[in-house]
């Protein structure tokens, strides 16, 4: 019953009256845009007079209206189009979608749209030898896992559906005894070692459930433990929770027993094409040989919980502790091996690694006043199968956003800054398309991109908006979300419901909505962590925090269909519409505002709070080593003072002084770059953001200052403590320097203590 | 006789009439500056109207006159002031000079001037145990080298003169047999090994002459050969060439037998404070323990040729080949050891390594229209002793340049862009002051510095102007040097004489003057190679190319006195004046020009020529490995087309459109940055410029594309050829990518082939 809310408290369709009003408002918006565009454009010998903007001063003035014209029915139609056939990266369907988007963008009115190809390392199941997990009895196969997911609805059976596999898996046919390792986290293997040292993992095959951490890390953990192979399955405890009346696809939103989660196993700070780290995968590229240091050296394969039940239900060994138990109707045992000792398990994995071309599509609306400043908005296009959630719900919304901007452009409107539309290829393999693009254009993007706004899956649930962002953009997101109607109650705003359902502080009646740190996992990563472009990402989300699940249930399975989306997540596409509206409005604000809508004070507040957390956790330990937080807090105080002073400068900036405007905008744009250190984090040189980056050691404890937190992670147990303490000291200094660099950035002349 | 030219063909003093004219022109110049400043300033609600500039279009219009007011007598007075006492880095005298300069700059009219301290690792002779090289006979000292250089002129005997030493030398008292190793280059040691494998270098003490390569490399080479110590001396063949009537200090410009060359032995791609590579040496800094990987692990000590004669004249072993012979009246022998076997040599070296504070002085004139664009001009302030050449001739000129800009500023003039004046500390120890400054402000300098103009020693000879520069600045330098009168013949220009004496192509009657690639060795390095700020450096030079000497003779000795400068190099200070005028004029041009005076086509021409050289040298070898130059030449063709197209964009830019001007200026400024790769060169991560950097392997063959050239260096003899070829392939790709990044930079919207 508790689940009911997530299946969709269906909103009433908007009444015809509403659409008429919307169309009217849209027309007014476009007209207004043209007028503003006219006044904003410096023409002939007169000087440019920038339009005051809602973000400057206290008199809000509207820009063009990009909210009302966003149409839910169009998005539905788009999603139907993009989910017709599977469109895995490197396939003809992915290319054909790319060409479709390019042509559509031109038709919609963008100034240009082009395909940008990259020749990258991809990975597929072998065409002739099928991947499987078998049970052997005296060497003879008596069972094997499904070669493909069952077709549960007519029409889900397109011939191009790729069977479940883990991209970049090592090839091989290992045989061995099965050991159950829960989620295959570091702590799971440590528990095994500490409490069951009699179980020798060397040469075994690990079975572990999906969830909690990235599957690539599970593979590396199993490999480090000495396993010959890793079987990943989706346990009902995580993907089909029995709420008394459990319904699985096609009857409900949960994963059926035949579904398996595809996904890559590529672990790297670089991401992007595994063989061209740091550089674009163009024809001239040098491709490294030792790329598979970032890829597992053992076979990895995903199965459904139907198959898993057979494996787990026949295991021997001690029964697991409660925390390790899933929801299958079996007694979960550790192994090693089956209760019938004549049986063992064999993996047959012939997944390839091959170079293919993937395509980005780059659309462009040239800015009128500052064409060399880019607001980049992006979404990936490739899907494991139909991708109705991931990413095509985002792609469907994207095409509606581009339509609205294209219409405006056709009517003569030009934004102050350029808008770049990026439809990325091969995200599912490890952010390949976006990373290669950032690598190819890193100098110009670092010099010119003011922000990157990402939507991967637009709708993964129907509960609330969910946002990840740099603190710089908090205020822009709040402001935009207040303008967007709530999808369930059009009389209230998206902001209100978001705040109610995901409050930053549930006990505070004046709470703001919660905005999460960015973490990793989609195309914002290369923008934010490699070159310091302020970034955000958003989705409409399920009520994840009370469920404790790691993703929507059918994630990366064949059951991510249009039917699934329309039936269980967004019947009326109003959630898609809300995300698209917010996306368009934030982009418009960034592209039109005379002064960039960035809030430096929020950055100060956010990172000071994060540093307080670090200090609380580690101050005593560090003090014993003679390490002080004084320098960092002194730098934070400088940052705070500089931000306050800079806000004064902004408020006093003559809105007619174009050079002064460009100057403060450059400072705002450069602020995130101040946290970029070209030397990168320790052992992760391609993660260059000193404040925000996914922690390499602990996905939960750390959400900021990864350099310090990673170095402190269980330092008392480290083998070479002196070296570890040196890294801590070095990272404390690097952090201080990065914050001081932010201070320098907020001053337009060189500033130093003297 | 051939030498006569260098002793100073003394120019007549300017006649009184001339000075009157100069003063008049200066007054007019200032007045004009005020008028232009008035029109250039956007005031109140009117829009800014930029002044057309000589660099834009075909109608040259003058900016303020900074050439005529530069006064030779002032420079002479400045030099007298700065050479009064020794001012080694980290000394009270260095600090006191810093404070003097700060106060002077304020007095001269700069908007601000401040000391910026850095706590860096420096190195000094031990106060109590003197450094020396001894000859022992049966263990008893029968001779030791001079503890200090002889005082040859009254007044040269200041108590703060530091005895000759090599900074950062390892401490120790090694004893052993002496072996002569010519210049201690890699090829010298290879020659020894190949032709005299009977001479075991392990445990010996090497004596080698100064010249040809950086002394730090000599130390590393000797150490690698197994030597326990290295004695460096200045051979008359390199520092006191007998031209029939040789005159040494104080009678001539050559080095006397008692003179020895001080200097650091710090070899690093990072330079700057050896213990804080990559980060500023501020109180919060983390200081590494393993810094001495960049410092020699053997004692190194410099002596004069008087002492060297005693050591060399008593050696045993085979006589050396002609190329190894110096000009001492001894038979040069290889050793090992002395002809009296009861004797050996001992080094007593107790040079310290200690942390002290060095100071940069940063002056600032705030730009009126683009205060956030910096033209940086700089000179180091520290000297080994009196430093009349190195660097105080530059400092003397610098203070006159700042005086002229200060006077203009006082009269109301403001440049379009800010001018930053940097007086660097501790350059002699390895570019410490400038590098720490660049490290502290690397984000803002990378975003804002349009150029860096360096003068280390303003006058090292009296023959011709000599310039090192990025190709971007060639035209600005030519243009400025045409405006500066020649010091020997005021009726002609500095440009004309420069072209006559140092032609790019002596056989071409229409030749341009020669401008050298930057190489390393002064404070431009961190600007150019670390963050891609277009840089240049200049000096008035001796006729070095026919002499084959590596520096002016008294370089880094106590004999670098005011007397030396005035008597032998620049009696009337007109060469100082010419350098100061050129310096000021280039800075003015960069600070005032509406469009930056950068020439992209020169960059194309220069690097295409350099790549032709690389191709000629290596194409056959590479082809055999399947490596093609096609991608690089295709990128160069794109660069050429983009530069041509961009010049058209510039010529069509509306000079009243401030945003368009800022845009093309940003592109011009960013062009050098396009060659900066954050990953740096192989094994030299702090050298990030892909086109220009000193070669690590071969100082003569390579002047561009160090990544490729270093990887190709004697590749056929490499132990791990496959790995080396991989580096070659990777660097070919990195180079292609860097050139393509330059192409992207010249386009204001994202450009790709599609």
PDB file of N, CA, C and O in Angstrom, chain A residues 416-439:
ATOM      1  N   UNK A 416      21.038  36.182 -25.941  1.00  0.00           N
ATOM      2  CA  UNK A 416      22.267  36.945 -25.737  1.00  0.00           C
ATOM      3  C   UNK A 416      23.487  36.050 -25.980  1.00  0.00           C
ATOM      4  O   UNK A 416      24.430  36.419 -26.671  1.00  0.00           O
ATOM      5  N   UNK A 417      23.454  34.859 -25.365  1.00  0.00           N
ATOM      6  CA  UNK A 417      24.562  33.899 -25.507  1.00  0.00           C
ATOM      7  C   UNK A 417      24.142  32.753 -26.424  1.00  0.00           C
ATOM      8  O   UNK A 417      22.950  32.522 -26.620  1.00  0.00           O
ATOM      9  N   UNK A 418      25.106  32.034 -26.930  1.00  0.00           N
ATOM     10  CA  UNK A 418      24.793  30.877 -27.767  1.00  0.00           C
ATOM     11  C   UNK A 418      24.242  29.736 -26.915  1.00  0.00           C
ATOM     12  O   UNK A 418      24.594  29.589 -25.745  1.00  0.00           O
ATOM     13  N   UNK A 419      23.371  28.958 -27.536  1.00  0.00           N
ATOM     14  CA  UNK A 419      22.884  27.736 -26.885  1.00  0.00           C
ATOM     15  C   UNK A 419      23.391  26.553 -27.701  1.00  0.00           C
ATOM     16  O   UNK A 419      23.195  26.500 -28.916  1.00  0.00           O
ATOM     17  N   UNK A 420      24.065  25.647 -27.029  1.00  0.00           N
ATOM     18  CA  UNK A 420      24.591  24.450 -27.682  1.00  0.00           C
ATOM     19  C   UNK A 420      23.754  23.262 -27.226  1.00  0.00           C
ATOM     20  O   UNK A 420      23.551  23.073 -26.018  1.00  0.00           O
ATOM     21  N   UNK A 421      23.243  22.505 -28.180  1.00  0.00           N
ATOM     22  CA  UNK A 421      22.447  21.317 -27.886  1.00  0.00           C
ATOM     23  C   UNK A 421      23.322  20.092 -28.153  1.00  0.00           C
ATOM     24  O   UNK A 421      23.819  19.930 -29.271  1.00  0.00           O
ATOM     25  N   UNK A 422      23.512  19.252 -27.138  1.00  0.00           N
ATOM     26  CA  UNK A 422      24.350  18.070 -27.322  1.00  0.00           C
ATOM     27  C   UNK A 422      23.560  16.786 -27.141  1.00  0.00           C
ATOM     28  O   UNK A 422      23.094  16.498 -26.038  1.00  0.00           O
ATOM     29  N   UNK A 423      23.407  16.038 -28.219  1.00  0.00           N
ATOM     30  CA  UNK A 423      22.804  14.703 -28.112  1.00  0.00           C
ATOM     31  C   UNK A 423      23.950  13.702 -28.151  1.00  0.00           C
ATOM     32  O   UNK A 423      24.560  13.469 -29.187  1.00  0.00           O
ATOM     33  N   UNK A 424      24.250  13.129 -26.988  1.00  0.00           N
ATOM     34  CA  UNK A 424      25.483  12.341 -26.844  1.00  0.00           C
ATOM     35  C   UNK A 424      25.272  10.890 -27.232  1.00  0.00           C
ATOM     36  O   UNK A 424      24.234  10.294 -26.922  1.00  0.00           O
ATOM     37  N   UNK A 425      26.287  10.315 -27.852  1.00  0.00           N
ATOM     38  CA  UNK A 425      26.277   8.884 -28.135  1.00  0.00           C
ATOM     39  C   UNK A 425      27.006   8.108 -27.057  1.00  0.00           C
ATOM     40  O   UNK A 425      27.863   8.648 -26.360  1.00  0.00           O
ATOM     41  N   UNK A 426      26.660   6.832 -26.928  1.00  0.00           N
ATOM     42  CA  UNK A 426      27.435   5.870 -26.131  1.00  0.00           C
ATOM     43  C   UNK A 426      27.667   6.284 -24.679  1.00  0.00           C
ATOM     44  O   UNK A 426      28.701   5.973 -24.101  1.00  0.00           O
ATOM     45  N   UNK A 427      26.661   6.940 -24.090  1.00  0.00           N
ATOM     46  CA  UNK A 427      26.782   7.250 -22.659  1.00  0.00           C
ATOM     47  C   UNK A 427      26.794   5.988 -21.834  1.00  0.00           C
ATOM     48  O   UNK A 427      27.492   5.883 -20.843  1.00  0.00           O
ATOM     49  N   UNK A 428      25.992   4.998 -22.278  1.00  0.00           N
ATOM     50  CA  UNK A 428      25.834   3.785 -21.468  1.00  0.00           C
ATOM     51  C   UNK A 428      27.133   3.010 -21.315  1.00  0.00           C
ATOM     52  O   UNK A 428      27.290   2.216 -20.396  1.00  0.00           O
ATOM     53  N   UNK A 429      28.075   3.254 -22.188  1.00  0.00           N
ATOM     54  CA  UNK A 429      29.357   2.551 -22.102  1.00  0.00           C
ATOM     55  C   UNK A 429      30.350   3.263 -21.189  1.00  0.00           C
ATOM     56  O   UNK A 429      31.465   2.786 -20.984  1.00  0.00           O
ATOM     57  N   UNK A 430      29.965   4.409 -20.674  1.00  0.00           N
ATOM     58  CA  UNK A 430      30.869   5.150 -19.778  1.00  0.00           C
ATOM     59  C   UNK A 430      31.061   6.580 -20.234  1.00  0.00           C
ATOM     60  O   UNK A 430      32.191   7.074 -20.281  1.00  0.00           O
ATOM     61  N   UNK A 431      29.960   7.252 -20.557  1.00  0.00           N
ATOM     62  CA  UNK A 431      29.976   8.683 -20.900  1.00  0.00           C
ATOM     63  C   UNK A 431      30.863   8.974 -22.112  1.00  0.00           C
ATOM     64  O   UNK A 431      31.555  10.003 -22.160  1.00  0.00           O
ATOM     65  N   UNK A 432      30.835   8.071 -23.102  1.00  0.00           N
ATOM     66  CA  UNK A 432      31.794   8.193 -24.193  1.00  0.00           C
ATOM     67  C   UNK A 432      31.574   9.448 -25.050  1.00  0.00           C
ATOM     68  O   UNK A 432      32.503  10.215 -25.286  1.00  0.00           O
ATOM     69  N   UNK A 433      30.355   9.638 -25.527  1.00  0.00           N
ATOM     70  CA  UNK A 433      30.111  10.758 -26.447  1.00  0.00           C
ATOM     71  C   UNK A 433      30.387  12.112 -25.822  1.00  0.00           C
ATOM     72  O   UNK A 433      31.059  12.957 -26.414  1.00  0.00           O
ATOM     73  N   UNK A 434      29.890  12.321 -24.624  1.00  0.00           N
ATOM     74  CA  UNK A 434      30.097  13.626 -23.982  1.00  0.00           C
ATOM     75  C   UNK A 434      31.562  13.821 -23.601  1.00  0.00           C
ATOM     76  O   UNK A 434      32.106  14.917 -23.737  1.00  0.00           O
ATOM     77  N   UNK A 435      32.204  12.768 -23.133  1.00  0.00           N
ATOM     78  CA  UNK A 435      33.608  12.897 -22.728  1.00  0.00           C
ATOM     79  C   UNK A 435      34.496  13.189 -23.935  1.00  0.00           C
ATOM     80  O   UNK A 435      35.375  14.058 -23.872  1.00  0.00           O
ATOM     81  N   UNK A 436      34.257  12.479 -25.040  1.00  0.00           N
ATOM     82  CA  UNK A 436      35.077  12.737 -26.232  1.00  0.00           C
ATOM     83  C   UNK A 436      34.871  14.166 -26.724  1.00  0.00           C
ATOM     84  O   UNK A 436      35.815  14.832 -27.153  1.00  0.00           O
ATOM     85  N   UNK A 437      33.632  14.626 -26.641  1.00  0.00           N
ATOM     86  CA  UNK A 437      33.338  16.003 -27.054  1.00  0.00           C
ATOM     87  C   UNK A 437      34.081  17.005 -26.167  1.00  0.00           C
ATOM     88  O   UNK A 437      34.730  17.947 -26.663  1.00  0.00           O
ATOM     89  N   UNK A 438      34.017  16.788 -24.872  1.00  0.00           N
ATOM     90  CA  UNK A 438      34.737  17.682 -23.953  1.00  0.00           C
ATOM     91  C   UNK A 438      36.239  17.584 -24.201  1.00  0.00           C
ATOM     92  O   UNK A 438      36.959  18.586 -24.163  1.00  0.00           O
ATOM     93  N   UNK A 439      36.721  16.399 -24.496  1.00  0.00           N
ATOM     94  CA  UNK A 439      38.149  16.259 -24.777  1.00  0.00           C
ATOM     95  C   UNK A 439      38.538  16.964 -26.074  1.00  0.00           C
ATOM     96  O   UNK A 439      39.576  17.619 -26.143  1.00  0.00           O
TER      97      UNK A 439
END
